[in-house]
PDB file of C-alpha atoms in Angstrom:
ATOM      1  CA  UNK A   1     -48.656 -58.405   9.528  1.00 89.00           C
ATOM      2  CA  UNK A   2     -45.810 -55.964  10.756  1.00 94.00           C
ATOM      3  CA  UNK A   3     -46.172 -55.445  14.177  1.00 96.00           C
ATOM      4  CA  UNK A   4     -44.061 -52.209  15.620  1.00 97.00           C
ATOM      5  CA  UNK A   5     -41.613 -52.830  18.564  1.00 98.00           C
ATOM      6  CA  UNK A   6     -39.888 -50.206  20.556  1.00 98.00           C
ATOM      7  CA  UNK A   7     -36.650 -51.676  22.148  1.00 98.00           C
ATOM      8  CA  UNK A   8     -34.741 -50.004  25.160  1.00 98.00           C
ATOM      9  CA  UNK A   9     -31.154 -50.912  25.905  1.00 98.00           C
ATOM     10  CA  UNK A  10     -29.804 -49.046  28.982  1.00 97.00           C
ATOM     11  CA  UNK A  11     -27.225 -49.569  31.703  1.00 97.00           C
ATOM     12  CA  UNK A  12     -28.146 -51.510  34.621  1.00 97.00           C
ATOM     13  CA  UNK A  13     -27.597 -49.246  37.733  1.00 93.00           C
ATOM     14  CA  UNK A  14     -24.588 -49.017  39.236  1.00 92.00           C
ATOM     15  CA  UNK A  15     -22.696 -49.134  36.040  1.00 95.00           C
ATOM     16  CA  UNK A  16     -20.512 -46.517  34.934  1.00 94.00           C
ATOM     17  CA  UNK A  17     -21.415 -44.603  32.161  1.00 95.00           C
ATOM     18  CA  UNK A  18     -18.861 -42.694  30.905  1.00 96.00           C
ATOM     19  CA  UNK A  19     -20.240 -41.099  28.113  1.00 96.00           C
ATOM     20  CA  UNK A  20     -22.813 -40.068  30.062  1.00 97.00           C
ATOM     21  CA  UNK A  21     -20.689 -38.081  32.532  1.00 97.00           C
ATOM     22  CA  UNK A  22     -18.185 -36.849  29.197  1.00 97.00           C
ATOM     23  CA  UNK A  23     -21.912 -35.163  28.346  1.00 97.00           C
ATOM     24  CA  UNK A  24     -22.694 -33.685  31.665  1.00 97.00           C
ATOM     25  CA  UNK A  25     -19.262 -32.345  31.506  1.00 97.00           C
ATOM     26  CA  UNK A  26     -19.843 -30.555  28.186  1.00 97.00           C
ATOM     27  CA  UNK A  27     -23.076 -29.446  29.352  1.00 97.00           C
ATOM     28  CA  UNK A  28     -21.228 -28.047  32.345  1.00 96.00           C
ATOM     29  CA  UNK A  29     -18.654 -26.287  30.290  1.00 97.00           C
ATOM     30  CA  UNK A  30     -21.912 -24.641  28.239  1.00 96.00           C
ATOM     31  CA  UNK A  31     -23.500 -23.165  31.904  1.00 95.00           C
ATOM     32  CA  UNK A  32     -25.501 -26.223  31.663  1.00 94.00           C
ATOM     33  CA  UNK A  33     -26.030 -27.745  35.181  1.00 92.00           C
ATOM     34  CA  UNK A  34     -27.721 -31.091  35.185  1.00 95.00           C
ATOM     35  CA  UNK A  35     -27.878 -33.427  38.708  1.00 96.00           C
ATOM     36  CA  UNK A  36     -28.447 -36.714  36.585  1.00 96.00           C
ATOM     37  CA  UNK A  37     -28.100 -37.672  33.498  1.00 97.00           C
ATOM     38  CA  UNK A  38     -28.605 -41.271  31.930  1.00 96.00           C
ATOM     39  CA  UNK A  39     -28.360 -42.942  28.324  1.00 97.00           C
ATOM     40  CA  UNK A  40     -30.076 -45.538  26.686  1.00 98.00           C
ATOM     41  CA  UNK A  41     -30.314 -46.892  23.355  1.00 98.00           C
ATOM     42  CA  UNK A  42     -33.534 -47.078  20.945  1.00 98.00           C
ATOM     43  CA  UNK A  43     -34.719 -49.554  18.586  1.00 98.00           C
ATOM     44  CA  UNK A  44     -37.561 -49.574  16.749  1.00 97.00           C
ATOM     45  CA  UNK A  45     -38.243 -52.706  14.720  1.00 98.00           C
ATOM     46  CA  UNK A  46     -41.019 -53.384  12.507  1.00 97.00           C
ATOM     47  CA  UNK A  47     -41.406 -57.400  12.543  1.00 96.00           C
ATOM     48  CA  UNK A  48     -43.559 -59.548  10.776  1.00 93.00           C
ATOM     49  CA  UNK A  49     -45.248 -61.563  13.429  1.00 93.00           C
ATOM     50  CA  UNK A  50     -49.145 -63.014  13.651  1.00 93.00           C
ATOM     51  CA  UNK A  51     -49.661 -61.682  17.237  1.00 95.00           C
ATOM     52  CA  UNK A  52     -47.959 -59.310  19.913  1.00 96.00           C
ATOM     53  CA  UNK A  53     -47.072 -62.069  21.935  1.00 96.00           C
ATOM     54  CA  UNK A  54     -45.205 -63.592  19.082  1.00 95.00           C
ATOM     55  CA  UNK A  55     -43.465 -59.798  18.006  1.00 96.00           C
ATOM     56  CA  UNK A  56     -42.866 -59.581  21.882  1.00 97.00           C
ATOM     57  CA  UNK A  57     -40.856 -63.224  22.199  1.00 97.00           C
ATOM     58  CA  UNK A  58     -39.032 -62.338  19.069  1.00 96.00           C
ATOM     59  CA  UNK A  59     -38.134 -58.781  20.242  1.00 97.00           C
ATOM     60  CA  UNK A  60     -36.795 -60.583  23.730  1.00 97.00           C
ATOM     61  CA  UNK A  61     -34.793 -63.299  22.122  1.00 97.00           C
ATOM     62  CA  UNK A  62     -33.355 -60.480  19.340  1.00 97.00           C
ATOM     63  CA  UNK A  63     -32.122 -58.731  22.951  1.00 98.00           C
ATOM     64  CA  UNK A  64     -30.740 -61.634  24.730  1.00 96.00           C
ATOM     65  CA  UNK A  65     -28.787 -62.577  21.216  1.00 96.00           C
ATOM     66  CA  UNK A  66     -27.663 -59.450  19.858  1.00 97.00           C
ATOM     67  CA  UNK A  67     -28.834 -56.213  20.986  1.00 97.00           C
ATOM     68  CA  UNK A  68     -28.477 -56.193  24.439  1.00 97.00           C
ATOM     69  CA  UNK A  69     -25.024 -57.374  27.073  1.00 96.00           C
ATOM     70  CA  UNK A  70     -27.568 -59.423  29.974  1.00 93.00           C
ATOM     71  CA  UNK A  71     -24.288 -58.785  31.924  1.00 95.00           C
ATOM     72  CA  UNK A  72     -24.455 -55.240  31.660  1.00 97.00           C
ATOM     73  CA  UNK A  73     -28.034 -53.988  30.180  1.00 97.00           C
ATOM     74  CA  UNK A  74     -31.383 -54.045  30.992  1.00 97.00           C
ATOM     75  CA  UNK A  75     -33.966 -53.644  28.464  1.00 98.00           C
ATOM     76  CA  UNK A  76     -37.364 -53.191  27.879  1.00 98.00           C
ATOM     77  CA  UNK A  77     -39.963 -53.766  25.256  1.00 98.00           C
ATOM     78  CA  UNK A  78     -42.761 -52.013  24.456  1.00 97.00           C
ATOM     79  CA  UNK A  79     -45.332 -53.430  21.796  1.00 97.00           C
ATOM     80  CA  UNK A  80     -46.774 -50.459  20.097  1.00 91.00           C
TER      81      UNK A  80
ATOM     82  CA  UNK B   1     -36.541 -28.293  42.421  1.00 89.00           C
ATOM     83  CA  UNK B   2     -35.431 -31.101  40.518  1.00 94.00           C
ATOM     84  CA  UNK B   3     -37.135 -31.836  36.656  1.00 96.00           C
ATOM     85  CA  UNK B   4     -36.668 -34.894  34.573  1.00 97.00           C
ATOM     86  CA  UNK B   5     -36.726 -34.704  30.844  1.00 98.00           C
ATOM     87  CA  UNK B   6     -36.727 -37.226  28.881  1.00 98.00           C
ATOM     88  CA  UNK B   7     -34.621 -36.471  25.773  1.00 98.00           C
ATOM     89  CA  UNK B   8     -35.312 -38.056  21.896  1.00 98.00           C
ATOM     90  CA  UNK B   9     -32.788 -37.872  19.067  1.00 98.00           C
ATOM     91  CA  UNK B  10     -33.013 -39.753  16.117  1.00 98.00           C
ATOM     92  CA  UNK B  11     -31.998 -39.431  12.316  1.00 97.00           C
ATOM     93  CA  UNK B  12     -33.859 -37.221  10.466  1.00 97.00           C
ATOM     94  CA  UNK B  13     -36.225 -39.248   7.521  1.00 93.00           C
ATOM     95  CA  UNK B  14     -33.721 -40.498   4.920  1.00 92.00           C
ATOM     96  CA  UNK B  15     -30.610 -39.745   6.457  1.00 95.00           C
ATOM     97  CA  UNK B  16     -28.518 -42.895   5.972  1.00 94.00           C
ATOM     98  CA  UNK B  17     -28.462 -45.306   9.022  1.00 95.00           C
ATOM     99  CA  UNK B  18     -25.920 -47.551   8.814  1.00 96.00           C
ATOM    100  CA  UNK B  19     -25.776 -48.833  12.153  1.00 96.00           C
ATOM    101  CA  UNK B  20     -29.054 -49.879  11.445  1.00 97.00           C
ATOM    102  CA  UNK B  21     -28.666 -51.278   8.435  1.00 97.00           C
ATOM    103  CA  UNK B  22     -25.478 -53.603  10.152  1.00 97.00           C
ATOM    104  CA  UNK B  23     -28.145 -54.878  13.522  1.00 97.00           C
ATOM    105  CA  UNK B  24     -30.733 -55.666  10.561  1.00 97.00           C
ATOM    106  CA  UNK B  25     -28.221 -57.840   8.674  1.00 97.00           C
ATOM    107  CA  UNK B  26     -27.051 -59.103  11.500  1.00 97.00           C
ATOM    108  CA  UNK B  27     -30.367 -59.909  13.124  1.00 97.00           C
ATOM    109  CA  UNK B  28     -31.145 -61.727   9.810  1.00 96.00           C
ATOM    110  CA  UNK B  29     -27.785 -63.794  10.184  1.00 96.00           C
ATOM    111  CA  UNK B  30     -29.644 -65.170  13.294  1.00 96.00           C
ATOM    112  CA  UNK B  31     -32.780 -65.658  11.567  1.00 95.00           C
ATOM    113  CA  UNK B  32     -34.585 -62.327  12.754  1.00 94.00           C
ATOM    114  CA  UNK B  33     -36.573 -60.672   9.581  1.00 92.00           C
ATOM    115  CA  UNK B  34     -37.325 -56.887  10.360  1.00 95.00           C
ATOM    116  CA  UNK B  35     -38.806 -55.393   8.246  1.00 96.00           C
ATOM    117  CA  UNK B  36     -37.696 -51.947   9.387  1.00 96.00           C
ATOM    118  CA  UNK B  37     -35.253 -50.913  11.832  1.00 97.00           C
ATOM    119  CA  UNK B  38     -34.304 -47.056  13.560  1.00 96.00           C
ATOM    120  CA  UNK B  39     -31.789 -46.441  16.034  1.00 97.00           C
ATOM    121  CA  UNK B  40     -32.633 -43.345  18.427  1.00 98.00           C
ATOM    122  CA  UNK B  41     -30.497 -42.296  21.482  1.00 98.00           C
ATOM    123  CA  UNK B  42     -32.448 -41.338  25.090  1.00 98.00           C
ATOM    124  CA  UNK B  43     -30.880 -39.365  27.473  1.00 98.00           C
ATOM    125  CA  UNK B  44     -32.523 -38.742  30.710  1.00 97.00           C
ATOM    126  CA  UNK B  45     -31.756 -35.746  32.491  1.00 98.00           C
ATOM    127  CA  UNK B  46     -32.312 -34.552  35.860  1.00 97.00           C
ATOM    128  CA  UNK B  47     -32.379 -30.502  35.219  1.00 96.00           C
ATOM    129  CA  UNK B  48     -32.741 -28.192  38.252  1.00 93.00           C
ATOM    130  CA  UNK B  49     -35.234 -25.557  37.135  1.00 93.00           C
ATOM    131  CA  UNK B  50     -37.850 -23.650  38.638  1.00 93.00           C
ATOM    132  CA  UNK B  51     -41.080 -24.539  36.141  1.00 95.00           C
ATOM    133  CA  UNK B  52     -41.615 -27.775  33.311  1.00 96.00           C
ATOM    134  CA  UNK B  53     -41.488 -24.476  31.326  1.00 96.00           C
ATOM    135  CA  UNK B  54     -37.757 -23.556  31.695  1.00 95.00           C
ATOM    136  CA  UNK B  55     -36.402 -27.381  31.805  1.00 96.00           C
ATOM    137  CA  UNK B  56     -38.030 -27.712  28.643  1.00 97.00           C
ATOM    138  CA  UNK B  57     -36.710 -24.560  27.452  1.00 97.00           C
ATOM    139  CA  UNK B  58     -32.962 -25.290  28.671  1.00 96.00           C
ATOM    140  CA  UNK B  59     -33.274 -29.150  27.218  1.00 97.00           C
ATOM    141  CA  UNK B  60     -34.115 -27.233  24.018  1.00 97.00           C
ATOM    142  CA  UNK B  61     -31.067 -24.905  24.178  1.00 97.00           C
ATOM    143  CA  UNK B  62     -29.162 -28.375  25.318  1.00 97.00           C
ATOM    144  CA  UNK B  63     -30.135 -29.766  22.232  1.00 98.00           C
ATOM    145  CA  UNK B  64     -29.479 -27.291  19.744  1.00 96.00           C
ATOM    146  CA  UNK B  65     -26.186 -26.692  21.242  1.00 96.00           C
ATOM    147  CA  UNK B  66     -24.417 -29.630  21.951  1.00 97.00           C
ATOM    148  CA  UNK B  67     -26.701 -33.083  21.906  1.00 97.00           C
ATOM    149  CA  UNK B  68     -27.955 -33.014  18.495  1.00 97.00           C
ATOM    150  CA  UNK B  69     -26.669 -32.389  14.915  1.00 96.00           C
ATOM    151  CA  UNK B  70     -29.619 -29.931  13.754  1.00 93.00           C
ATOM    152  CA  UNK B  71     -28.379 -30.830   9.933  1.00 95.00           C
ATOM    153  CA  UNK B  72     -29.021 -34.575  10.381  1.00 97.00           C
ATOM    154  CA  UNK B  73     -31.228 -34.940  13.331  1.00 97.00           C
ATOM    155  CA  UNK B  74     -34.340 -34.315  15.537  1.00 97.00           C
ATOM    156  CA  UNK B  75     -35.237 -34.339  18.281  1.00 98.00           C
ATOM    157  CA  UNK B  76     -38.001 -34.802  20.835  1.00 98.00           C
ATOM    158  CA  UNK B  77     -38.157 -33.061  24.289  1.00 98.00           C
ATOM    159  CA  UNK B  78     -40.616 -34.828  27.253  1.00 97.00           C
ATOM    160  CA  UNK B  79     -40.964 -33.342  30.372  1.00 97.00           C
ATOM    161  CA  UNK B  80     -41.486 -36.537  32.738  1.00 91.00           C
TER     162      UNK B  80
END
């Protein structure tokens, strides 16, 4: 059965996120004034797994392989 | 006072997702089957507003203006 996985990549803390302050720049520019702002990264993956354990395992090893830098990223995984 | 609002965009339904398309073939390469992926960007901002009423309002504005591309995307707006 396909089992529904939301995945969230973001930037540990303490990195620098450029991009992030490039946006609260522009926002700045617009008479926006925000006193945080932080990205992160969606995925939502439909797998074929038996269980949500199983969809889980696979979503953590598809982070720790691909999706996600461990050096950089923390991510978390919510089984819908 | 200081509001967070948690900011959605994603790809409108059937607008072409190629960066998608590349994690899913890749994921497959390593033996990952999805049987759907989306990508979405999150970006949490720390507005300083008065009511939930107006940081939603401004994060609307925000969007509409700069963060999303109302052509190809939408958006979703959660006052945390």
């Amino acid at each position: 059965m396909t089992i529904n996985v939301k995945i969230t990549i973001s930037l540990k803390d303490g990195m620098l996120d450029p991009e992030a302050r490039a946006i609260q720049h522009a926002l700045s520019n617009l008479g926006y004034a925000t006193e945080t702002l932080s990205t992160a990264r969606v995925f939502n993956v439909g797998l074929d797994a038996d269980s949500a354990e199983t969809a889980e395992r696979m979503a953590t090893e598809m982070c720790n392989r691909l999706l996600a830098n461990p050096v950089i990223h923390s991510y978390e995984i919510e089984v819908i």
